[in-house]
Amino acid sequence: MIETGDRRPLASRNTRWAQAIARRLVSMNLTPNRISQASMMAAALAGLAFWLAGETEDGVRVTLYIAAALFCQLRLLCNLFDGMVAVEGGKGEADGPFWNEFPDRVADIFIFVGAGFAIGIPALGFAAATFAVLTAYVRELGRANGAPSDFSGPMAKQHRMATMTAAAVLSAFEGFWLGDGEILWIALLLVSLGAALTAVLRARRQIAWLRRGAKG
């Protein structure tokens, strides 16, 4: 499904638990910018947990991988609630557009680079981070050109975090089959290829949109 518009379509935004938490955050006078900034901290901790997991063994390694998975999800929750507090809570700020985008790019870099170091292949982590940032660049370029924001996949932000969360959880148990980073390697490869494809598909749709406008 092609997802376009000025705001990422999220089914979780309409759930009772999300709305209740958002109202609580609004009542605590937390600004959306602070929540966006917290997403960078969550991502940094996820990347660090990935990295350290690659340097440890046994129970500590399991704990670190589970922590990485939880911090990846915390990053997504921050991304959910910053928008809800800003829009539904009416706390949008003048510099909100910057903090809505910049932390996401930093977060992707922290997580994928950390995972790359965890398996001893930092280049693969940097590749995943590069293509992840590229998907957002193409989307924002489209907005600058007047096109609707394109949030489609196959490897949009939520897909990337789902991939890394699943990989972290599975990696926590790789000792049972004497694995050593293969799952993370596959996950980073999937993110790299999927994000590259996502950027290409978004670019093609953007070009087609611009050409239709020129003909019209």
mmCIF file of C-alpha atoms in Angstrom:
data_model
loop_
_atom_site.group_PDB
_atom_site.id
_atom_site.type_symbol
_atom_site.label_atom_id
_atom_site.label_comp_id
_atom_site.label_asym_id
_atom_site.label_seq_id
_atom_site.Cartn_x
_atom_site.Cartn_y
_atom_site.Cartn_z
ATOM 1 C CA MET A 1 0.000 0.000 0.000
ATOM 2 C CA ILE A 2 1.279 3.457 -0.917
ATOM 3 C CA GLU A 3 1.080 5.750 2.092
ATOM 4 C CA THR A 4 1.146 9.441 1.293
ATOM 5 C CA GLY A 5 0.157 12.630 3.050
ATOM 6 C CA ASP A 6 1.653 15.091 5.497
ATOM 7 C CA ARG A 7 1.547 12.681 8.439
ATOM 8 C CA ARG A 8 2.599 9.047 8.668
ATOM 9 C CA PRO A 9 -0.518 6.818 8.822
ATOM 10 C CA LEU A 10 -0.404 4.883 12.125
ATOM 11 C CA ALA A 11 -3.212 2.644 13.331
ATOM 12 C CA SER A 12 -1.778 2.787 16.868
ATOM 13 C CA ARG A 13 -2.526 6.514 16.965
ATOM 14 C CA ASN A 14 -6.237 5.720 17.286
ATOM 15 C CA THR A 15 -5.923 3.139 20.057
ATOM 16 C CA ARG A 16 -7.199 3.892 23.553
ATOM 17 C CA TRP A 17 -3.865 3.161 25.232
ATOM 18 C CA ALA A 18 -1.973 5.546 22.953
ATOM 19 C CA GLN A 19 -4.512 8.304 23.405
ATOM 20 C CA ALA A 20 -4.468 7.831 27.185
ATOM 21 C CA ILE A 21 -0.678 8.020 27.339
ATOM 22 C CA ALA A 22 -0.642 11.055 25.047
ATOM 23 C CA ARG A 23 -3.115 12.860 27.299
ATOM 24 C CA ARG A 24 -0.952 12.017 30.293
ATOM 25 C CA LEU A 25 2.151 13.388 28.569
ATOM 26 C CA VAL A 26 0.273 16.582 27.719
ATOM 27 C CA SER A 27 -0.793 16.955 31.358
ATOM 28 C CA MET A 28 2.850 16.576 32.417
ATOM 29 C CA ASN A 29 3.759 19.548 30.201
ATOM 30 C CA LEU A 30 6.175 17.460 28.156
ATOM 31 C CA THR A 31 6.826 19.141 24.831
ATOM 32 C CA PRO A 32 6.873 17.198 21.566
ATOM 33 C CA ASN A 33 10.417 18.401 20.959
ATOM 34 C CA ARG A 34 11.615 16.814 24.201
ATOM 35 C CA ILE A 35 9.921 13.553 23.258
ATOM 36 C CA SER A 36 11.589 13.666 19.831
ATOM 37 C CA GLN A 37 14.940 14.259 21.499
ATOM 38 C CA ALA A 38 14.293 11.321 23.837
ATOM 39 C CA SER A 39 13.974 9.104 20.762
ATOM 40 C CA MET A 40 17.631 9.793 19.989
ATOM 41 C CA MET A 41 18.612 8.679 23.484
ATOM 42 C CA ALA A 42 16.562 5.496 23.118
ATOM 43 C CA ALA A 43 18.245 4.786 19.777
ATOM 44 C CA ALA A 44 21.693 5.497 21.209
ATOM 45 C CA LEU A 45 21.031 2.993 23.993
ATOM 46 C CA ALA A 46 19.772 0.459 21.438
ATOM 47 C CA GLY A 47 22.908 0.880 19.350
ATOM 48 C CA LEU A 48 25.114 0.614 22.424
ATOM 49 C CA ALA A 49 23.287 -2.524 23.564
ATOM 50 C CA PHE A 50 23.789 -4.095 20.128
ATOM 51 C CA TRP A 51 27.467 -3.167 20.134
ATOM 52 C CA LEU A 52 28.151 -4.481 23.642
ATOM 53 C CA ALA A 53 26.196 -7.675 22.929
ATOM 54 C CA GLY A 54 28.732 -8.494 20.260
ATOM 55 C CA GLU A 55 31.499 -8.246 22.860
ATOM 56 C CA THR A 56 29.918 -10.400 25.557
ATOM 57 C CA GLU A 57 28.649 -13.934 26.058
ATOM 58 C CA ASP A 58 25.942 -15.984 27.731
ATOM 59 C CA GLY A 59 23.458 -14.268 30.063
ATOM 60 C CA VAL A 60 24.834 -10.767 29.630
ATOM 61 C CA ARG A 61 24.577 -11.091 25.875
ATOM 62 C CA VAL A 62 20.960 -12.235 26.107
ATOM 63 C CA THR A 63 20.129 -9.295 28.359
ATOM 64 C CA LEU A 64 21.776 -6.809 26.013
ATOM 65 C CA TYR A 65 19.937 -8.111 22.950
ATOM 66 C CA ILE A 66 16.601 -7.931 24.754
ATOM 67 C CA ALA A 67 17.501 -4.404 25.873
ATOM 68 C CA ALA A 68 18.304 -3.473 22.270
ATOM 69 C CA ALA A 69 14.892 -4.745 21.175
ATOM 70 C CA LEU A 70 13.126 -2.759 23.896
ATOM 71 C CA PHE A 71 15.017 0.434 23.111
ATOM 72 C CA CYS A 72 14.169 0.068 19.389
ATOM 73 C CA GLN A 73 10.504 -0.072 20.366
ATOM 74 C CA LEU A 74 10.921 2.837 22.779
ATOM 75 C CA ARG A 75 12.308 4.864 19.894
ATOM 76 C CA LEU A 76 9.115 4.119 17.926
ATOM 77 C CA LEU A 77 6.923 5.041 20.898
ATOM 78 C CA CYS A 78 8.681 8.385 21.137
ATOM 79 C CA ASN A 79 8.025 8.880 17.426
ATOM 80 C CA LEU A 80 4.344 8.108 18.028
ATOM 81 C CA PHE A 81 3.837 10.348 21.018
ATOM 82 C CA ASP A 82 5.766 13.403 19.841
ATOM 83 C CA GLY A 83 3.279 13.778 16.989
ATOM 84 C CA MET A 84 0.258 13.076 19.174
ATOM 85 C CA VAL A 85 1.330 15.604 21.790
ATOM 86 C CA ALA A 86 2.044 18.165 19.064
ATOM 87 C CA VAL A 87 -1.141 17.681 17.012
ATOM 88 C CA GLU A 88 -3.839 16.154 19.211
ATOM 89 C CA GLY A 89 -2.424 17.813 22.328
ATOM 90 C CA GLY A 90 -2.030 21.181 20.631
ATOM 91 C CA LYS A 91 1.561 21.631 21.809
ATOM 92 C CA GLY A 92 3.253 22.069 18.450
ATOM 93 C CA GLU A 93 6.260 24.396 18.498
ATOM 94 C CA ALA A 94 7.772 26.697 15.899
ATOM 95 C CA ASP A 95 10.889 24.537 15.571
ATOM 96 C CA GLY A 96 8.844 21.334 15.657
ATOM 97 C CA PRO A 97 9.427 20.455 11.965
ATOM 98 C CA PHE A 98 13.173 20.251 12.631
ATOM 99 C CA TRP A 99 12.828 18.062 15.716
ATOM 100 C CA ASN A 100 10.273 15.892 13.945
ATOM 101 C CA GLU A 101 12.827 14.841 11.320
ATOM 102 C CA PHE A 102 16.375 15.313 12.609
ATOM 103 C CA PRO A 103 16.209 12.854 15.549
ATOM 104 C CA ASP A 104 14.909 10.108 13.251
ATOM 105 C CA ARG A 105 17.975 10.324 11.052
ATOM 106 C CA VAL A 106 20.303 10.258 14.059
ATOM 107 C CA ALA A 107 18.352 7.349 15.570
ATOM 108 C CA ASP A 108 18.702 5.216 12.437
ATOM 109 C CA ILE A 109 22.461 5.810 12.397
ATOM 110 C CA PHE A 110 22.878 4.890 16.070
ATOM 111 C CA ILE A 111 20.942 1.647 15.766
ATOM 112 C CA PHE A 112 22.317 0.306 12.489
ATOM 113 C CA VAL A 113 25.918 1.276 13.111
ATOM 114 C CA GLY A 114 25.750 -0.305 16.569
ATOM 115 C CA ALA A 115 24.384 -3.505 15.069
ATOM 116 C CA GLY A 116 27.103 -3.486 12.431
ATOM 117 C CA PHE A 117 29.822 -3.285 15.060
ATOM 118 C CA ALA A 118 28.090 -6.050 17.021
ATOM 119 C CA ILE A 119 28.734 -8.537 14.212
ATOM 120 C CA GLY A 120 32.148 -7.152 13.320
ATOM 121 C CA ILE A 121 30.970 -5.752 9.970
ATOM 122 C CA PRO A 122 30.619 -2.013 10.573
ATOM 123 C CA ALA A 123 30.406 -1.365 6.824
ATOM 124 C CA LEU A 124 27.100 -3.232 6.677
ATOM 125 C CA GLY A 125 25.761 -1.149 9.550
ATOM 126 C CA PHE A 126 26.813 2.057 7.822
ATOM 127 C CA ALA A 127 25.206 0.832 4.590
ATOM 128 C CA ALA A 128 21.894 0.195 6.361
ATOM 129 C CA ALA A 129 22.083 3.623 8.011
ATOM 130 C CA THR A 130 22.903 5.327 4.710
ATOM 131 C CA PHE A 131 19.984 3.810 2.823
ATOM 132 C CA ALA A 132 17.648 4.456 5.764
ATOM 133 C CA VAL A 133 18.564 8.144 5.696
ATOM 134 C CA LEU A 134 18.200 8.133 1.908
ATOM 135 C CA THR A 135 14.570 6.999 2.137
ATOM 136 C CA ALA A 136 13.780 10.021 4.303
ATOM 137 C CA TYR A 137 15.765 12.325 2.019
ATOM 138 C CA VAL A 138 13.727 11.276 -1.007
ATOM 139 C CA ARG A 139 10.491 11.791 0.938
ATOM 140 C CA GLU A 140 11.511 15.262 2.099
ATOM 141 C CA LEU A 141 12.744 16.137 -1.381
ATOM 142 C CA GLY A 142 9.288 15.269 -2.621
ATOM 143 C CA ARG A 143 7.719 17.617 -0.080
ATOM 144 C CA ALA A 144 10.099 20.371 -1.163
ATOM 145 C CA ASN A 145 8.934 19.773 -4.728
ATOM 146 C CA GLY A 146 5.311 20.085 -3.655
ATOM 147 C CA ALA A 147 4.480 16.370 -3.691
ATOM 148 C CA PRO A 148 2.628 14.639 -0.829
ATOM 149 C CA SER A 149 4.880 12.931 1.705
ATOM 150 C CA ASP A 150 5.497 9.331 0.665
ATOM 151 C CA PHE A 151 5.749 7.024 3.694
ATOM 152 C CA SER A 152 5.474 3.776 1.745
ATOM 153 C CA GLY A 153 7.803 0.781 2.087
ATOM 154 C CA PRO A 154 8.848 -1.918 1.662
ATOM 155 C CA MET A 155 11.359 -0.758 4.298
ATOM 156 C CA ALA A 156 9.958 2.394 5.874
ATOM 157 C CA LYS A 157 10.870 3.336 9.451
ATOM 158 C CA GLN A 158 8.380 1.035 11.158
ATOM 159 C CA HIS A 159 9.490 -1.872 8.963
ATOM 160 C CA ARG A 160 13.152 -1.208 9.770
ATOM 161 C CA MET A 161 12.478 -1.152 13.493
ATOM 162 C CA ALA A 162 10.337 -4.281 13.302
ATOM 163 C CA THR A 163 13.189 -6.042 11.497
ATOM 164 C CA MET A 164 15.791 -4.965 14.040
ATOM 165 C CA THR A 165 13.536 -5.742 17.011
ATOM 166 C CA ALA A 166 12.860 -9.251 15.728
ATOM 167 C CA ALA A 167 16.553 -9.748 14.961
ATOM 168 C CA ALA A 168 17.539 -8.651 18.470
ATOM 169 C CA VAL A 169 15.069 -11.026 20.127
ATOM 170 C CA LEU A 170 16.118 -13.960 17.951
ATOM 171 C CA SER A 171 19.797 -13.137 18.473
ATOM 172 C CA ALA A 172 19.253 -13.390 22.226
ATOM 173 C CA PHE A 173 18.656 -17.105 21.737
ATOM 174 C CA GLU A 174 21.192 -17.830 19.001
ATOM 175 C CA GLY A 175 23.370 -19.632 21.542
ATOM 176 C CA PHE A 176 20.952 -22.540 21.356
ATOM 177 C CA TRP A 177 22.094 -23.286 17.815
ATOM 178 C CA LEU A 178 25.647 -21.973 18.290
ATOM 179 C CA GLY A 179 24.937 -18.933 16.161
ATOM 180 C CA ASP A 180 27.236 -15.931 16.179
ATOM 181 C CA GLY A 181 25.698 -12.864 14.583
ATOM 182 C CA GLU A 182 24.108 -14.487 11.531
ATOM 183 C CA ILE A 183 20.647 -13.171 12.358
ATOM 184 C CA LEU A 184 21.832 -9.595 12.722
ATOM 185 C CA TRP A 185 23.811 -9.956 9.497
ATOM 186 C CA ILE A 186 20.669 -11.047 7.652
ATOM 187 C CA ALA A 187 18.632 -8.261 9.256
ATOM 188 C CA LEU A 188 21.121 -5.560 8.281
ATOM 189 C CA LEU A 189 21.302 -6.932 4.762
ATOM 190 C CA LEU A 190 17.504 -6.909 4.499
ATOM 191 C CA VAL A 191 17.340 -3.345 5.796
ATOM 192 C CA SER A 192 20.056 -2.194 3.397
ATOM 193 C CA LEU A 193 18.466 -3.766 0.333
ATOM 194 C CA GLY A 194 14.913 -2.935 1.399
ATOM 195 C CA ALA A 195 15.705 0.699 2.196
ATOM 196 C CA ALA A 196 17.566 1.105 -1.098
ATOM 197 C CA LEU A 197 14.539 -0.287 -2.940
ATOM 198 C CA THR A 198 12.242 1.977 -0.932
ATOM 199 C CA ALA A 199 14.260 5.039 -1.932
ATOM 200 C CA VAL A 200 14.153 4.020 -5.597
ATOM 201 C CA LEU A 201 10.395 3.400 -5.565
ATOM 202 C CA ARG A 202 9.712 6.692 -3.794
ATOM 203 C CA ALA A 203 11.911 8.506 -6.281
ATOM 204 C CA ARG A 204 10.060 6.930 -9.226
ATOM 205 C CA ARG A 205 6.680 7.936 -7.814
ATOM 206 C CA GLN A 206 7.923 11.443 -7.155
ATOM 207 C CA ILE A 207 9.221 11.832 -10.712
ATOM 208 C CA ALA A 208 5.936 10.497 -12.096
ATOM 209 C CA TRP A 209 4.001 12.972 -9.919
ATOM 210 C CA LEU A 210 6.135 15.885 -11.129
ATOM 211 C CA ARG A 211 5.680 14.875 -14.762
ATOM 212 C CA ARG A 212 1.926 14.625 -14.376
ATOM 213 C CA GLY A 213 1.923 18.119 -12.898
ATOM 214 C CA ALA A 214 3.995 19.470 -15.778
ATOM 215 C CA LYS A 215 1.599 17.983 -18.325
ATOM 216 C CA GLY A 216 -1.395 19.337 -16.483
#
